[in-house]
PDB file of C-alpha atoms in Angstrom:
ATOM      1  CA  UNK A 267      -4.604 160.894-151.935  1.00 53.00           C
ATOM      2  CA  UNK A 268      -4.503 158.898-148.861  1.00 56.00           C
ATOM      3  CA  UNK A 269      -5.672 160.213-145.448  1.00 58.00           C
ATOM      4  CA  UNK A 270      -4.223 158.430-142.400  1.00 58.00           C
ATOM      5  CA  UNK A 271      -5.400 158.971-138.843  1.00 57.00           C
ATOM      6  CA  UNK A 272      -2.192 159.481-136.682  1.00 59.00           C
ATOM      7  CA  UNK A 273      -3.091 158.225-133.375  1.00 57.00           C
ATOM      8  CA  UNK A 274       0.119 158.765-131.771  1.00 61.00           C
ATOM      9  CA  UNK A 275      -0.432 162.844-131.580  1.00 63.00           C
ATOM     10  CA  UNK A 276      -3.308 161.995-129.020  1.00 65.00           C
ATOM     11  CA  UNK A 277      -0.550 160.382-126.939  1.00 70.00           C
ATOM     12  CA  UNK A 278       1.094 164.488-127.004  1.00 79.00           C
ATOM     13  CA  UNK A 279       0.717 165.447-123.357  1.00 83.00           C
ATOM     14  CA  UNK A 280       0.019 168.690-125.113  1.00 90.00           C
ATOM     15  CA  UNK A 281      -4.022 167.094-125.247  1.00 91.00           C
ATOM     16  CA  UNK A 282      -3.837 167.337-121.273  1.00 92.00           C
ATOM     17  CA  UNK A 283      -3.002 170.499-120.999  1.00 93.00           C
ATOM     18  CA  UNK A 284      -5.938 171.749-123.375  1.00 94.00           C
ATOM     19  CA  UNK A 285      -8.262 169.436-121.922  1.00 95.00           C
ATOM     20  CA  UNK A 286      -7.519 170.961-118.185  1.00 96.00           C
ATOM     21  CA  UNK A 287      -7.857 174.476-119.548  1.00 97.00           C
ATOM     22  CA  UNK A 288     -11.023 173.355-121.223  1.00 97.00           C
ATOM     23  CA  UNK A 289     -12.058 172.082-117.642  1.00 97.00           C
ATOM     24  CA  UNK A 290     -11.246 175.768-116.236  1.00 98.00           C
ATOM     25  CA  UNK A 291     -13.260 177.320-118.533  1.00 98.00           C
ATOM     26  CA  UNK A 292     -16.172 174.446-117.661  1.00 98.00           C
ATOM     27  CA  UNK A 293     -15.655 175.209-113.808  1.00 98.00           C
ATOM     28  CA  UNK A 294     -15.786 179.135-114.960  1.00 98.00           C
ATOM     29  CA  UNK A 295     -19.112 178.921-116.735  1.00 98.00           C
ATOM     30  CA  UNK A 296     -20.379 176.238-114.101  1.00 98.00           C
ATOM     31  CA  UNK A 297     -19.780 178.878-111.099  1.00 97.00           C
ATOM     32  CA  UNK A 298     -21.682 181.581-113.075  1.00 97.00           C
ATOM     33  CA  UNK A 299     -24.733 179.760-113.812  1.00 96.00           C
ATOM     34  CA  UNK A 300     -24.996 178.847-110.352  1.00 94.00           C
ATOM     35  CA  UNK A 301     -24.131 182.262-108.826  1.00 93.00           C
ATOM     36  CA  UNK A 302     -24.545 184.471-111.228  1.00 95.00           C
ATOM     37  CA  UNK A 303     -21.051 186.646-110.165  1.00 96.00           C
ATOM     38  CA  UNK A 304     -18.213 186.533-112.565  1.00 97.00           C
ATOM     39  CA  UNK A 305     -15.788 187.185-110.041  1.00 97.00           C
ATOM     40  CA  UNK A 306     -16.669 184.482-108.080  1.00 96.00           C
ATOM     41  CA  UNK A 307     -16.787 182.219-110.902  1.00 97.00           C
ATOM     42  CA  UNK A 308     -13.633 183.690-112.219  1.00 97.00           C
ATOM     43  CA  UNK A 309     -11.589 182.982-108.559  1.00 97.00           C
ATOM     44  CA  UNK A 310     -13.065 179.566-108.030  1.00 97.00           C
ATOM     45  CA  UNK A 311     -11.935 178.690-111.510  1.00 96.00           C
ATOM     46  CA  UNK A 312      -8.570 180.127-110.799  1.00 96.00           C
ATOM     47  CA  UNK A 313      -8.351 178.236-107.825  1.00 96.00           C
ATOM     48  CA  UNK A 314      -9.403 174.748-109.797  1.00 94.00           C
ATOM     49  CA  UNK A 315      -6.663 175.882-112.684  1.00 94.00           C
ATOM     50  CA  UNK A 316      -3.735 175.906-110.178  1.00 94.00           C
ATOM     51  CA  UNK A 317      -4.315 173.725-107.048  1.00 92.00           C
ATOM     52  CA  UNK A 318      -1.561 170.975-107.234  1.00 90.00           C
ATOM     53  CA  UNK A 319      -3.676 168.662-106.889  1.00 87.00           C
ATOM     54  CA  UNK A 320      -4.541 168.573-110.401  1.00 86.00           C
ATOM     55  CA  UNK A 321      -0.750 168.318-111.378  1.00 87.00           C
ATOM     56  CA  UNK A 322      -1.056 164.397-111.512  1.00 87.00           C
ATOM     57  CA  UNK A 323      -3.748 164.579-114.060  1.00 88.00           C
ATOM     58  CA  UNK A 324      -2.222 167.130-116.561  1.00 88.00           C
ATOM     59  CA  UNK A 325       1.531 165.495-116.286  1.00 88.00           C
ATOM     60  CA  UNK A 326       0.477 161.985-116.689  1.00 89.00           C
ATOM     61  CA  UNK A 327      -0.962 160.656-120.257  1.00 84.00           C
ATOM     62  CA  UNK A 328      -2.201 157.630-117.925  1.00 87.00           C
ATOM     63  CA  UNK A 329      -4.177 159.714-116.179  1.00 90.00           C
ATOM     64  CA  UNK A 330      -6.235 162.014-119.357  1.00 93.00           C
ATOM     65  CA  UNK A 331      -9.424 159.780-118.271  1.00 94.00           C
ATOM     66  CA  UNK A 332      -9.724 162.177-114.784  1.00 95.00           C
ATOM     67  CA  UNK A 333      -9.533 165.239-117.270  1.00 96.00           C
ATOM     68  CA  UNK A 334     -12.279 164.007-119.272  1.00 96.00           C
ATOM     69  CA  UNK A 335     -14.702 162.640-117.027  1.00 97.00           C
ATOM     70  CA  UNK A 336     -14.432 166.277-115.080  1.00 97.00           C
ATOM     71  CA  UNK A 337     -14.731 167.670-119.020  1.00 98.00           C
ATOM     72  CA  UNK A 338     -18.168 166.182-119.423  1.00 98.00           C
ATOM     73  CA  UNK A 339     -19.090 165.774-116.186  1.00 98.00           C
ATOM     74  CA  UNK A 340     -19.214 169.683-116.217  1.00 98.00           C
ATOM     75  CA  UNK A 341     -20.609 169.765-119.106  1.00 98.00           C
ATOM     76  CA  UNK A 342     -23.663 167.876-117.683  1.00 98.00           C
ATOM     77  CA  UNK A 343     -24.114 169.947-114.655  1.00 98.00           C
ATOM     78  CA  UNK A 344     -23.942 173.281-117.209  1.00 97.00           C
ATOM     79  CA  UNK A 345     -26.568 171.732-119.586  1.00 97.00           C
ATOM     80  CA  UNK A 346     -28.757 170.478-116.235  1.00 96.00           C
ATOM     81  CA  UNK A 347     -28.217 173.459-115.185  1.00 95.00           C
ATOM     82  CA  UNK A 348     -29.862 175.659-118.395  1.00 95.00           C
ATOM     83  CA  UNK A 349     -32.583 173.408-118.210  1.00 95.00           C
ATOM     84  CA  UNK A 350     -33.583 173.857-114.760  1.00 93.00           C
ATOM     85  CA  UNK A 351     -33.820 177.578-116.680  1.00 88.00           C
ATOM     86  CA  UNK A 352     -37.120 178.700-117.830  1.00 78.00           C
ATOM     87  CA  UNK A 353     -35.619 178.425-121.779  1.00 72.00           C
ATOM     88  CA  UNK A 354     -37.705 177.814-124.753  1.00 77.00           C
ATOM     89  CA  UNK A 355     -36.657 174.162-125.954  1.00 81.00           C
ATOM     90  CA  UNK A 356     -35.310 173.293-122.343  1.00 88.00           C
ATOM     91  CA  UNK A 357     -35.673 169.319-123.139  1.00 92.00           C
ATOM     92  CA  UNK A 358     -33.024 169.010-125.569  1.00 94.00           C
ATOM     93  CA  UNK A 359     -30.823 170.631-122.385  1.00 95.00           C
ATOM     94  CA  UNK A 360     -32.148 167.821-120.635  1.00 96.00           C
ATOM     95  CA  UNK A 361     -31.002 165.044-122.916  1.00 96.00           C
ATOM     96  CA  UNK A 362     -27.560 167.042-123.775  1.00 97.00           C
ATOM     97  CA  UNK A 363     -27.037 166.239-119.676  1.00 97.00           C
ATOM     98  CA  UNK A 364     -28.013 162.709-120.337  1.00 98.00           C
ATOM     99  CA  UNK A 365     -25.931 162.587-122.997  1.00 98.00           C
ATOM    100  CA  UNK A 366     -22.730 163.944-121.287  1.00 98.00           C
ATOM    101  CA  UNK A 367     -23.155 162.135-118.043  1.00 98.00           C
ATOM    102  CA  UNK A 368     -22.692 158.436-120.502  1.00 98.00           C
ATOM    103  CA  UNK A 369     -19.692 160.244-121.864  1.00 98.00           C
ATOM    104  CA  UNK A 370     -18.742 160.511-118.730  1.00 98.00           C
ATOM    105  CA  UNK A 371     -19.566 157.082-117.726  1.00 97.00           C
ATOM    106  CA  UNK A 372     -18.023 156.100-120.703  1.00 96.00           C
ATOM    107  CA  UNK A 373     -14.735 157.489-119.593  1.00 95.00           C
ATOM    108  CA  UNK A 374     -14.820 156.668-115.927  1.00 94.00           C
ATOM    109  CA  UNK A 375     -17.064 155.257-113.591  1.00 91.00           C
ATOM    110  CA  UNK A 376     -16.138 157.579-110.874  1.00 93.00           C
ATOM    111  CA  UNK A 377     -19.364 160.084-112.676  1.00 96.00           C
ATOM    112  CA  UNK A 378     -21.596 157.787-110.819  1.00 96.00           C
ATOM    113  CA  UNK A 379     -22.220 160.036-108.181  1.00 96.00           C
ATOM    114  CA  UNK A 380     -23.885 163.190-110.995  1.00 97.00           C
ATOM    115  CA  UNK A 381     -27.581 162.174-110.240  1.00 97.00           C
ATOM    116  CA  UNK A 382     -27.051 163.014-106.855  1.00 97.00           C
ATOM    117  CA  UNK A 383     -25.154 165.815-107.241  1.00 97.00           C
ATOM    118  CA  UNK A 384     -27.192 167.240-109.802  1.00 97.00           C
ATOM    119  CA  UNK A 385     -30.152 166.467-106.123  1.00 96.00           C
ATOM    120  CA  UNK A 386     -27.813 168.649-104.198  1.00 96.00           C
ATOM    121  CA  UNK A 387     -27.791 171.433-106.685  1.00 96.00           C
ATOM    122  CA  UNK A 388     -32.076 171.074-106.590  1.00 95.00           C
ATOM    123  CA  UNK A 389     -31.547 171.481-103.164  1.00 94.00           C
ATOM    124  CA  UNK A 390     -29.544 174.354-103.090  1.00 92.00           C
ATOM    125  CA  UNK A 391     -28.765 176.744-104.865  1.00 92.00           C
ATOM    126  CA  UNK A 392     -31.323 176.114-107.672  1.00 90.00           C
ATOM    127  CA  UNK A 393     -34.211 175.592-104.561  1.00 89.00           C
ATOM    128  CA  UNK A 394     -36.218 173.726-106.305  1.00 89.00           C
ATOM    129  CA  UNK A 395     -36.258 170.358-104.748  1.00 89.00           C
ATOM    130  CA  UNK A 396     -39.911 168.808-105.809  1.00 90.00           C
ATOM    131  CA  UNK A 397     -41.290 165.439-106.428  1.00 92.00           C
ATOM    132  CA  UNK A 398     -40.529 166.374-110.276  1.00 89.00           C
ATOM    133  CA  UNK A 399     -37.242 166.792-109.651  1.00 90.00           C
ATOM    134  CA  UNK A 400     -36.276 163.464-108.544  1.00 94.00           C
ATOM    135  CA  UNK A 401     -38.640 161.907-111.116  1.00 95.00           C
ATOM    136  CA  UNK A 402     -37.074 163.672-113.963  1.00 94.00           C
ATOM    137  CA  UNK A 403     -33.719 162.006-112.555  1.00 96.00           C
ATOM    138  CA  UNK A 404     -34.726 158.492-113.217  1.00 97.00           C
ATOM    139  CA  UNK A 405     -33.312 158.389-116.311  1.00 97.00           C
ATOM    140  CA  UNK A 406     -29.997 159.394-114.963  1.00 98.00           C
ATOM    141  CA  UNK A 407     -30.240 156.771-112.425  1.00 98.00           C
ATOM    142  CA  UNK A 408     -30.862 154.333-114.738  1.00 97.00           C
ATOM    143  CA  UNK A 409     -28.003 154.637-116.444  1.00 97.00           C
ATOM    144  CA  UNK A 410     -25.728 155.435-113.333  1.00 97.00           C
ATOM    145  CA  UNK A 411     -27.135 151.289-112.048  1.00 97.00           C
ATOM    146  CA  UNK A 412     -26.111 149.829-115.448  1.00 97.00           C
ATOM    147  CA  UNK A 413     -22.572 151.287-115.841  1.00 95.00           C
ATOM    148  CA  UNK A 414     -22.425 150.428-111.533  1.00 91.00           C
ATOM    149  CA  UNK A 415     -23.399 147.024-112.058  1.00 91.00           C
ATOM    150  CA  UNK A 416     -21.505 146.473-115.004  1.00 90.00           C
ATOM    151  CA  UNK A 417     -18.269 148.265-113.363  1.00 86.00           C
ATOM    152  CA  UNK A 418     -19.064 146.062-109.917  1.00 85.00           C
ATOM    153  CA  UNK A 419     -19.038 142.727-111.878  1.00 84.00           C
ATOM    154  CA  UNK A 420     -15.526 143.303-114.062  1.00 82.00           C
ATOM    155  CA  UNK A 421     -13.809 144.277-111.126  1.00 77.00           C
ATOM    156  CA  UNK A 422     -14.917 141.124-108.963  1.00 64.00           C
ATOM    157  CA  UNK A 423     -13.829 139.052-112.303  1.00 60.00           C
ATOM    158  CA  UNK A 424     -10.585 140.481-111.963  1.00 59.00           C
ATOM    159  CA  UNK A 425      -9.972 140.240-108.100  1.00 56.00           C
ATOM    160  CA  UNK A 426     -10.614 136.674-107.812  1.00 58.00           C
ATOM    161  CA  UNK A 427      -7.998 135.879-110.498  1.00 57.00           C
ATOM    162  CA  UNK A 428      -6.432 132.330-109.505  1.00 61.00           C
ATOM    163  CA  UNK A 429      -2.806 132.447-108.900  1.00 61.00           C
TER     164      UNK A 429
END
């Protein structure tokens, strides 16, 4: 028996919708880490779910990369997050933020700006804004310069496109 992989289902706009309530959820757990207040996490993620502003995103197909860069972006900031915890095995947290912020890369440059948002949340609320901090980020930056560089040089390929 033959299995075929039927790519037209992840055309289904169906995909967006689950991938924005997945991003609800994300913004849900997000807020509580931070704040530690389920009804504040629970609003805020209310608020995210129906702003129409995010109506572009789940309608179009075209536009399923903005759902998943916010997917894993979140998903970075939630495993940075538990690692800025005091939990046993916190460096696998570490690289699982790595990790999701090249997903997110992977899916659209605009995650370029995590490292420093991921500063911000040092800063405040976390308060722990250190020298270690911003060396730990280096990696992060790293890879933030070579998906910026490599972004920066295939869009000036395709500007200067002779007519």
């Amino acid at each position: 028996m033959k299995i075929r992989l039927r790519l037209h289902c992840l055309q289904d706009p169906l995909w967006n919708l689950i991938f924005h309530i997945s991003n609800v959820v994300l913004t849900i757990i997000f807020f509580y880490l931070l704040f530690r207040n389920m009804w504040v996490a629970a609003l805020i993620g209310l608020l995210a779910g129906i702003h129409p502003v995010t109506v572009e995103s789940v309608a179009w197909i075209v536009e399923r990369k903005t759902l998943i860069v916010t997917f894993f972006s979140l998903l970075s900031l939630i495993f940075y997050i538990t690692y800025t915890r005091k939990s046993p095995g916190k460096l696998k947290f570490f690289w699982s933020s790595w990790g999701m912020l090249l997903l997110a890369l992977l899916s659209k440059p605009t995650a370029v700006s995590l490292p420093l948002l991921m500063l911000l949340l040092d800063w405040w609320p976390i308060k722990r804004i250190n020298w270690k901090s911003f060396w730990e980020k280096i990696p992060f930056f790293i890879l933030v310069f070579i998906f910026g560089f490599i972004a920066f040089f295939s869009q000036d390929s395709t500007v200067n496109i002779p007519e």
